[in-house]
Amino acid sequence: MENKLLVGKPVSRLEGFEKVTGNAKYAAEYAAPDLLYGYVVNSTITKGKILSVDVSAVLELAGVVKVFTHENRPGLAWFDLQYADMDAPPGTVFKPLSDNKIRYNGQPIALIVAEDFETARYASTLLKFVFEEEPFDTLLTQNLEKARNPKKGMSTPLKPPPPKPKGDFEKAYKNAPFQASGDFLHATEHHNPMELYATTTVYEGEGKLTIYDKTQGTINNQLYVANVFGLKYKNVRVLAPYVGGAFGSGLRPQYQLFLCVLAALELKRNVRVVLERKQMFSFGHRPQVVQSLRFGANTEGKITAMNHSAVGETSKYEDYNEILVPWSHKLYPAANTLFEYKLAPLDLATPIDMRAPGGVSGMHAIECIMDELAYKLNIDPLEFRLRNYSDIDPSTQKPFTSKELRQCYEKGAEKFGWNLRNPKPASTIRGNKLVGWGMATGIWDAYQFPARAEAILTKEGKLEIHNATTDIGTGTLTVMTQIAADEMGLSLDEVSFYYGDSKKPFSMFQGGSAITASTGAAIVVAVKELKKKIIKKIKDIPDSPFKEIPEEEIVFRNGMVHQINQPNVFISFNEIIRANKNKVIKVTKLGGPDLIKIRKFSKATHSASFVELEIDKDLGTISVTRAITAVAAGKIINPKTAKSQILGSMIWGISKALHEETLLDQHLGKYMNANLGEYHIPVHADIPQMEVIFAEERDSVINELGIKGVGEIGMTAIPAAVANAIFHATGKRINDLPIHFEKLL
Amino acid sequence: MRSSPLWSIMLTVNRKDYELEILPWVSLLDALRDRLKLTGTKKGCDHGQCGACTVICDGQRILSCLSLAVMKNGSEITTIEGVANGSELHPLQKAFIEHDAFQCGYCTPGQICSALGMLTEGKAQTREEVKELMSGNLCRCGANAGIIDAIMEVKKGGDHE
């Protein structure tokens, strides 16, 4: 791009007006004539089968239209593969109402459809199931002996197994003069976006559906619906213009979509299904994980041996896996390594990616061990990381496309005042509070998926861009408009980005911090192609002043095409359209990572977080008072929305460390706190003073724009920085998350 | 068979009168969203635990999911759709955009209505007090700092009436 006028500017969200006035419509808010309401009924047992179901009382209720259970579910797609969405892990996808088997507590077992929501909900109390219960396993810590290697499948390339061992870990660890080791247990977490999962299906007749759905992937859900219900792709349109948060939970179609579409097709009516908050705990979650680490270092403070072994929970029907253990070796060199990752299948719903999946859990354990090893060596924790700093990826020996982690350490430490830290635990007191300072490193992948974008020069001489991606609150609309406007030489109000619609050109689901790079790169490619087409057209205009001007001397600026450095030679977009017989000019192009080039490199975003917290000496209550995160994530398209991504993920990190956990009753196999009163997330009063620093990081390899993504990196360092600050405040190493006050008493 | 009678009620919502024939167990939130099609008020938990459904009822911020519509017969209600003056945004709405006080936008109507109610209550003076008295409104995206910044700016400006 020759004139970056908007990229890099803190533009306010373009959909701001809609969101602050209540005009932004979410999946449950689209009106449709004679709409029916569906209410989902969930299993109250954990494992077994349904022996019988009695719907008579429900059907006698005025206003009830139909009850769907496994007994009357119509025959649908037969092959499991037809239910496999783009994010399906190896295994057998759960098919709602397909049989009488109960696989987990909270499994959907019926849909009641009524003329209004209140009737459907009341009717659910009249529906009677007789179950036969079987023994079950739901607690990871009691089932560690069942752990086995994850199965391989279509998603394995995106989530590869851990790297092979190097050297002789056991010997090197035994001989290391300095050692640190620990076991880490992480609680289950649920995404709990504020918007409830919801689908409004508009029955258009003739096997044609318009579906407003809460999802991170419009095309993913379009394909799922078409495959499962045997509909033509072009007859299924999935729209998600506004998504009230998702954090990974919308990477796969959720069961309300299936049930809503089932009802709409069977009843040939418009149907809406909205989950309740307690039902938001009845599908994917961040899994329980148990991690064991042993790191050894020599007298110079260099790491010689690293072992990270983990067991994650999965369901009995799918092998969900995370990239949990290889992160340490993407940061720190070591001659002897041993990485292991296993799964223990339990009678629970399949977990699903939740913000920084694997990375945030793995890095918590790694960076706590690093802190402990620094203390054993009597080296400042930051200095210890610098001694083990690597400009290349030690696990692959490849260079990084870019790595400005050192800048993150330096800028973060300076802003925080890290050099003033007294390393002695429990050495700083403020009134009745112990004060702790902790730091940690963060790392996350820099993904880019293939994407297609359509670019249209409209009759009004403006630019339209079309792509199927969602904007789950990340600022996608705004950054894509910035990218397109700069590439075309237009202002923001002359560019319209249309998205959140499966009819638009291809986009993967919005996840893994990948969409800005993916759709952004596709937009650049498409607009470049559009410009080529426009240049060709203006050269063909009779008496065109551009006839003899080489293409590289032609630039697009301020709604015109110019000869570079020749302001008198120009043609406006309006004139171009007139010359084109008032027809629009459009192109569609596929953009994607340059895999041959990228193969020679490792790619990652990095961060460093610094945290101050206070702990009440008597009560053990912990409050974070200050947090700084410095991020190296390539080109920042919009510092305002990117900063919000980092601030939000820092709060997620604090929440994982100190607040949220879903508690399982192992006797019932059921989550006990499936509501927002007892599932604690930080409220306004919990939010500390926070700062975000973006390191200058130029990346000319990763993609044309140098984008690496910011959705997850801000979270990965925080939990360890919090835990390390707690050690600094108290001298206690608490490895299990979340850390609540009782663990300090 | 159901034999519950419909109740006739009147609600004044955003200065407009609505007559409703409604079952007694319909929450004010569902009445606004499903009957009046005022979907700006959000359902996040339906249990009074998240604040997304906050509206201003007879001058006070309330959780519309914890009120039955019939209990509010004759009440004057302001929802997020009634906060702006046509296309002219309220200073707090402008401040929310300027401070990037939302990401997904789902908690935003409740945050804005709650903040307007809180400012009218006049109890919170300091930033810490504002944080405390806004803590009934959850934001899962973590836009908290921007939300409090926006409220503090408007509070200092004094133009929140």
PDB file of C-alpha atoms in Angstrom, chain A residues 278-453:
ATOM      1  CA  LYS A 278     -27.885 -22.846  32.546  1.00  0.00           C
ATOM      2  CA  GLN A 279     -27.933 -24.496  29.111  1.00  0.00           C
ATOM      3  CA  MET A 280     -24.862 -22.462  28.170  1.00  0.00           C
ATOM      4  CA  PHE A 281     -23.065 -25.010  30.393  1.00  0.00           C
ATOM      5  CA  SER A 282     -24.418 -27.967  28.407  1.00  0.00           C
ATOM      6  CA  PHE A 283     -22.048 -27.980  25.447  1.00  0.00           C
ATOM      7  CA  GLY A 284     -18.334 -27.239  25.012  1.00  0.00           C
ATOM      8  CA  HIS A 285     -16.020 -25.938  27.692  1.00  0.00           C
ATOM      9  CA  ARG A 286     -12.336 -25.467  28.431  1.00  0.00           C
ATOM     10  CA  PRO A 287     -11.321 -28.914  29.679  1.00  0.00           C
ATOM     11  CA  GLN A 288      -9.884 -29.849  33.020  1.00  0.00           C
ATOM     12  CA  VAL A 289      -6.150 -30.445  32.572  1.00  0.00           C
ATOM     13  CA  VAL A 290      -3.425 -31.909  34.742  1.00  0.00           C
ATOM     14  CA  GLN A 291       0.124 -30.869  33.915  1.00  0.00           C
ATOM     15  CA  SER A 292       3.478 -32.064  35.268  1.00  0.00           C
ATOM     16  CA  LEU A 293       6.640 -30.106  34.584  1.00  0.00           C
ATOM     17  CA  ARG A 294      10.316 -30.586  35.396  1.00  0.00           C
ATOM     18  CA  PHE A 295      12.887 -28.037  34.229  1.00  0.00           C
ATOM     19  CA  GLY A 296      16.637 -28.184  34.940  1.00  0.00           C
ATOM     20  CA  ALA A 297      19.269 -25.442  34.528  1.00  0.00           C
ATOM     21  CA  ASN A 298      23.057 -25.207  34.739  1.00  0.00           C
ATOM     22  CA  THR A 299      25.053 -22.806  36.919  1.00  0.00           C
ATOM     23  CA  GLU A 300      25.051 -20.165  34.167  1.00  0.00           C
ATOM     24  CA  GLY A 301      21.288 -20.003  34.324  1.00  0.00           C
ATOM     25  CA  LYS A 302      20.760 -21.790  31.008  1.00  0.00           C
ATOM     26  CA  ILE A 303      18.004 -24.370  30.735  1.00  0.00           C
ATOM     27  CA  THR A 304      19.374 -27.851  30.001  1.00  0.00           C
ATOM     28  CA  ALA A 305      16.321 -30.053  30.429  1.00  0.00           C
ATOM     29  CA  MET A 306      12.595 -29.511  29.924  1.00  0.00           C
ATOM     30  CA  ASN A 307       9.753 -31.939  30.482  1.00  0.00           C
ATOM     31  CA  HIS A 308       6.097 -31.002  30.125  1.00  0.00           C
ATOM     32  CA  SER A 309       3.557 -33.807  30.350  1.00  0.00           C
ATOM     33  CA  ALA A 310      -0.157 -33.191  30.355  1.00  0.00           C
ATOM     34  CA  VAL A 311      -3.442 -35.037  30.466  1.00  0.00           C
ATOM     35  CA  GLY A 312      -6.563 -33.305  29.206  1.00  0.00           C
ATOM     36  CA  GLU A 313     -10.182 -34.308  29.476  1.00  0.00           C
ATOM     37  CA  THR A 314     -12.256 -35.218  26.447  1.00  0.00           C
ATOM     38  CA  SER A 315     -15.647 -36.813  25.897  1.00  0.00           C
ATOM     39  CA  LYS A 316     -16.290 -40.488  25.224  1.00  0.00           C
ATOM     40  CA  TYR A 317     -17.333 -39.704  21.635  1.00  0.00           C
ATOM     41  CA  GLU A 318     -14.770 -37.183  20.346  1.00  0.00           C
ATOM     42  CA  ASP A 319     -11.063 -36.575  20.946  1.00  0.00           C
ATOM     43  CA  TYR A 320     -10.857 -32.866  21.598  1.00  0.00           C
ATOM     44  CA  ASN A 321      -7.249 -31.822  21.922  1.00  0.00           C
ATOM     45  CA  GLU A 322      -5.343 -28.669  22.675  1.00  0.00           C
ATOM     46  CA  ILE A 323      -1.839 -27.508  21.897  1.00  0.00           C
ATOM     47  CA  LEU A 324      -0.756 -27.512  25.508  1.00  0.00           C
ATOM     48  CA  VAL A 325       2.847 -28.658  25.952  1.00  0.00           C
ATOM     49  CA  PRO A 326       5.200 -27.517  23.148  1.00  0.00           C
ATOM     50  CA  TRP A 327       5.222 -23.790  23.972  1.00  0.00           C
ATOM     51  CA  SER A 328       8.253 -23.765  26.269  1.00  0.00           C
ATOM     52  CA  HIS A 329      10.517 -25.010  23.510  1.00  0.00           C
ATOM     53  CA  LYS A 330       9.219 -22.411  21.075  1.00  0.00           C
ATOM     54  CA  LEU A 331      10.664 -19.893  23.539  1.00  0.00           C
ATOM     55  CA  TYR A 332      13.597 -21.479  25.335  1.00  0.00           C
ATOM     56  CA  PRO A 333      16.450 -23.620  24.002  1.00  0.00           C
ATOM     57  CA  ALA A 334      17.247 -26.889  25.797  1.00  0.00           C
ATOM     58  CA  ALA A 335      19.316 -29.860  24.650  1.00  0.00           C
ATOM     59  CA  ASN A 336      17.129 -32.401  26.401  1.00  0.00           C
ATOM     60  CA  THR A 337      13.357 -32.323  26.113  1.00  0.00           C
ATOM     61  CA  LEU A 338      10.381 -34.578  26.727  1.00  0.00           C
ATOM     62  CA  PHE A 339       6.856 -33.500  25.795  1.00  0.00           C
ATOM     63  CA  GLU A 340       3.807 -35.682  26.308  1.00  0.00           C
ATOM     64  CA  TYR A 341       0.100 -35.078  25.839  1.00  0.00           C
ATOM     65  CA  LYS A 342      -2.637 -37.579  26.556  1.00  0.00           C
ATOM     66  CA  LEU A 343      -6.408 -37.598  26.799  1.00  0.00           C
ATOM     67  CA  ALA A 344      -8.704 -39.174  29.364  1.00  0.00           C
ATOM     68  CA  PRO A 345     -12.204 -39.728  27.920  1.00  0.00           C
ATOM     69  CA  LEU A 346     -14.963 -38.896  30.412  1.00  0.00           C
ATOM     70  CA  ASP A 347     -18.745 -38.857  30.416  1.00  0.00           C
ATOM     71  CA  LEU A 348     -18.945 -35.155  29.638  1.00  0.00           C
ATOM     72  CA  ALA A 349     -19.730 -33.041  26.578  1.00  0.00           C
ATOM     73  CA  THR A 350     -16.796 -32.666  24.203  1.00  0.00           C
ATOM     74  CA  PRO A 351     -14.696 -29.650  25.179  1.00  0.00           C
ATOM     75  CA  ILE A 352     -14.310 -26.868  22.619  1.00  0.00           C
ATOM     76  CA  ASP A 353     -11.628 -24.256  22.060  1.00  0.00           C
ATOM     77  CA  MET A 354     -11.897 -21.411  24.540  1.00  0.00           C
ATOM     78  CA  ARG A 355      -9.855 -18.232  24.130  1.00  0.00           C
ATOM     79  CA  ALA A 356      -6.150 -19.141  23.785  1.00  0.00           C
ATOM     80  CA  PRO A 357      -6.934 -22.879  24.054  1.00  0.00           C
ATOM     81  CA  GLY A 358      -3.973 -24.874  25.306  1.00  0.00           C
ATOM     82  CA  GLY A 359      -1.683 -21.856  25.194  1.00  0.00           C
ATOM     83  CA  VAL A 360      -3.026 -20.116  28.251  1.00  0.00           C
ATOM     84  CA  SER A 361      -3.087 -23.317  30.329  1.00  0.00           C
ATOM     85  CA  GLY A 362       0.322 -24.507  29.141  1.00  0.00           C
ATOM     86  CA  MET A 363       1.993 -21.129  29.556  1.00  0.00           C
ATOM     87  CA  HIS A 364       0.683 -20.772  33.095  1.00  0.00           C
ATOM     88  CA  ALA A 365       2.507 -23.952  34.107  1.00  0.00           C
ATOM     89  CA  ILE A 366       5.647 -23.181  32.070  1.00  0.00           C
ATOM     90  CA  GLU A 367       6.064 -19.645  33.333  1.00  0.00           C
ATOM     91  CA  CYS A 368       5.448 -20.618  36.968  1.00  0.00           C
ATOM     92  CA  ILE A 369       8.213 -23.217  36.687  1.00  0.00           C
ATOM     93  CA  MET A 370      10.446 -20.586  35.061  1.00  0.00           C
ATOM     94  CA  ASP A 371       9.811 -18.282  38.030  1.00  0.00           C
ATOM     95  CA  GLU A 372      10.608 -21.034  40.493  1.00  0.00           C
ATOM     96  CA  LEU A 373      13.797 -21.945  38.653  1.00  0.00           C
ATOM     97  CA  ALA A 374      14.860 -18.274  38.624  1.00  0.00           C
ATOM     98  CA  TYR A 375      14.432 -18.195  42.414  1.00  0.00           C
ATOM     99  CA  LYS A 376      16.461 -21.405  42.789  1.00  0.00           C
ATOM    100  CA  LEU A 377      19.207 -19.841  40.698  1.00  0.00           C
ATOM    101  CA  ASN A 378      18.897 -16.576  42.603  1.00  0.00           C
ATOM    102  CA  ILE A 379      18.478 -14.674  39.336  1.00  0.00           C
ATOM    103  CA  ASP A 380      15.841 -12.037  38.650  1.00  0.00           C
ATOM    104  CA  PRO A 381      12.942 -13.775  36.819  1.00  0.00           C
ATOM    105  CA  LEU A 382      13.148 -11.357  33.889  1.00  0.00           C
ATOM    106  CA  GLU A 383      16.942 -11.751  33.651  1.00  0.00           C
ATOM    107  CA  PHE A 384      16.493 -15.548  33.662  1.00  0.00           C
ATOM    108  CA  ARG A 385      14.214 -15.301  30.626  1.00  0.00           C
ATOM    109  CA  LEU A 386      16.660 -13.019  28.842  1.00  0.00           C
ATOM    110  CA  ARG A 387      19.480 -15.498  29.467  1.00  0.00           C
ATOM    111  CA  ASN A 388      17.406 -18.136  27.736  1.00  0.00           C
ATOM    112  CA  TYR A 389      16.168 -15.835  24.977  1.00  0.00           C
ATOM    113  CA  SER A 390      16.290 -17.216  21.465  1.00  0.00           C
ATOM    114  CA  ASP A 391      15.937 -15.286  18.227  1.00  0.00           C
ATOM    115  CA  ILE A 392      15.111 -18.491  16.388  1.00  0.00           C
ATOM    116  CA  ASP A 393      12.533 -21.132  17.283  1.00  0.00           C
ATOM    117  CA  PRO A 394      14.573 -23.659  19.309  1.00  0.00           C
ATOM    118  CA  SER A 395      12.086 -26.468  18.673  1.00  0.00           C
ATOM    119  CA  THR A 396      12.357 -26.272  14.877  1.00  0.00           C
ATOM    120  CA  GLN A 397      15.646 -24.357  14.479  1.00  0.00           C
ATOM    121  CA  LYS A 398      13.807 -22.111  12.020  1.00  0.00           C
ATOM    122  CA  PRO A 399      13.883 -18.312  12.183  1.00  0.00           C
ATOM    123  CA  PHE A 400      10.732 -16.507  13.214  1.00  0.00           C
ATOM    124  CA  THR A 401       8.928 -14.382  10.632  1.00  0.00           C
ATOM    125  CA  SER A 402       9.399 -11.722  13.314  1.00  0.00           C
ATOM    126  CA  LYS A 403      10.026 -11.740  17.071  1.00  0.00           C
ATOM    127  CA  GLU A 404      10.161  -8.597  19.164  1.00  0.00           C
ATOM    128  CA  LEU A 405       9.670 -10.258  22.532  1.00  0.00           C
ATOM    129  CA  ARG A 406      12.817  -8.570  23.859  1.00  0.00           C
ATOM    130  CA  GLN A 407      11.135  -5.215  23.231  1.00  0.00           C
ATOM    131  CA  CYS A 408       8.076  -6.444  25.179  1.00  0.00           C
ATOM    132  CA  TYR A 409      10.268  -7.370  28.154  1.00  0.00           C
ATOM    133  CA  GLU A 410      12.096  -4.044  28.067  1.00  0.00           C
ATOM    134  CA  LYS A 411       9.141  -1.737  27.521  1.00  0.00           C
ATOM    135  CA  GLY A 412       6.887  -3.623  29.934  1.00  0.00           C
ATOM    136  CA  ALA A 413       9.521  -3.739  32.669  1.00  0.00           C
ATOM    137  CA  GLU A 414      10.313  -0.060  32.311  1.00  0.00           C
ATOM    138  CA  LYS A 415       6.702   1.026  32.441  1.00  0.00           C
ATOM    139  CA  PHE A 416       6.046  -1.237  35.430  1.00  0.00           C
ATOM    140  CA  GLY A 417       9.192  -0.238  37.345  1.00  0.00           C
ATOM    141  CA  TRP A 418      10.351  -3.858  37.561  1.00  0.00           C
ATOM    142  CA  ASN A 419      13.930  -2.827  38.469  1.00  0.00           C
ATOM    143  CA  LEU A 420      12.613  -1.503  41.807  1.00  0.00           C
ATOM    144  CA  ARG A 421      11.444  -4.971  42.821  1.00  0.00           C
ATOM    145  CA  ASN A 422      12.804  -6.481  46.019  1.00  0.00           C
ATOM    146  CA  PRO A 423      12.959 -10.163  45.049  1.00  0.00           C
ATOM    147  CA  LYS A 424      12.472 -11.412  48.606  1.00  0.00           C
ATOM    148  CA  PRO A 425       9.007 -12.957  49.059  1.00  0.00           C
ATOM    149  CA  ALA A 426       6.664 -11.210  51.501  1.00  0.00           C
ATOM    150  CA  SER A 427       9.037  -8.264  51.652  1.00  0.00           C
ATOM    151  CA  THR A 428       6.656  -5.501  50.587  1.00  0.00           C
ATOM    152  CA  ILE A 429       3.818  -4.482  52.896  1.00  0.00           C
ATOM    153  CA  ARG A 430       1.127  -1.844  52.330  1.00  0.00           C
ATOM    154  CA  GLY A 431      -0.959  -1.384  55.479  1.00  0.00           C
ATOM    155  CA  ASN A 432      -2.561  -4.748  56.136  1.00  0.00           C
ATOM    156  CA  LYS A 433      -1.744  -6.021  52.654  1.00  0.00           C
ATOM    157  CA  LEU A 434       1.109  -8.076  51.311  1.00  0.00           C
ATOM    158  CA  VAL A 435       2.197  -6.740  47.927  1.00  0.00           C
ATOM    159  CA  GLY A 436       3.431  -9.012  45.159  1.00  0.00           C
ATOM    160  CA  TRP A 437       4.971  -8.319  41.761  1.00  0.00           C
ATOM    161  CA  GLY A 438       5.092 -11.043  39.153  1.00  0.00           C
ATOM    162  CA  MET A 439       5.902 -11.331  35.474  1.00  0.00           C
ATOM    163  CA  ALA A 440       5.559 -13.926  32.760  1.00  0.00           C
ATOM    164  CA  THR A 441       5.983 -14.483  29.037  1.00  0.00           C
ATOM    165  CA  GLY A 442       3.161 -15.124  26.596  1.00  0.00           C
ATOM    166  CA  ILE A 443       3.144 -16.767  23.199  1.00  0.00           C
ATOM    167  CA  TRP A 444       0.489 -17.675  20.619  1.00  0.00           C
ATOM    168  CA  ASP A 445       0.471 -18.845  17.029  1.00  0.00           C
ATOM    169  CA  ALA A 446      -0.017 -16.454  14.109  1.00  0.00           C
ATOM    170  CA  TYR A 447      -2.591 -18.233  11.980  1.00  0.00           C
ATOM    171  CA  GLN A 448      -3.852 -17.270   8.559  1.00  0.00           C
ATOM    172  CA  PHE A 449      -6.569 -19.158   6.698  1.00  0.00           C
ATOM    173  CA  PRO A 450      -7.471 -18.931   3.027  1.00  0.00           C
ATOM    174  CA  ALA A 451     -10.312 -16.477   2.371  1.00  0.00           C
ATOM    175  CA  ARG A 452     -12.083 -15.026  -0.646  1.00  0.00           C
ATOM    176  CA  ALA A 453     -13.201 -11.454  -0.986  1.00  0.00           C
TER     177      ALA A 453
END
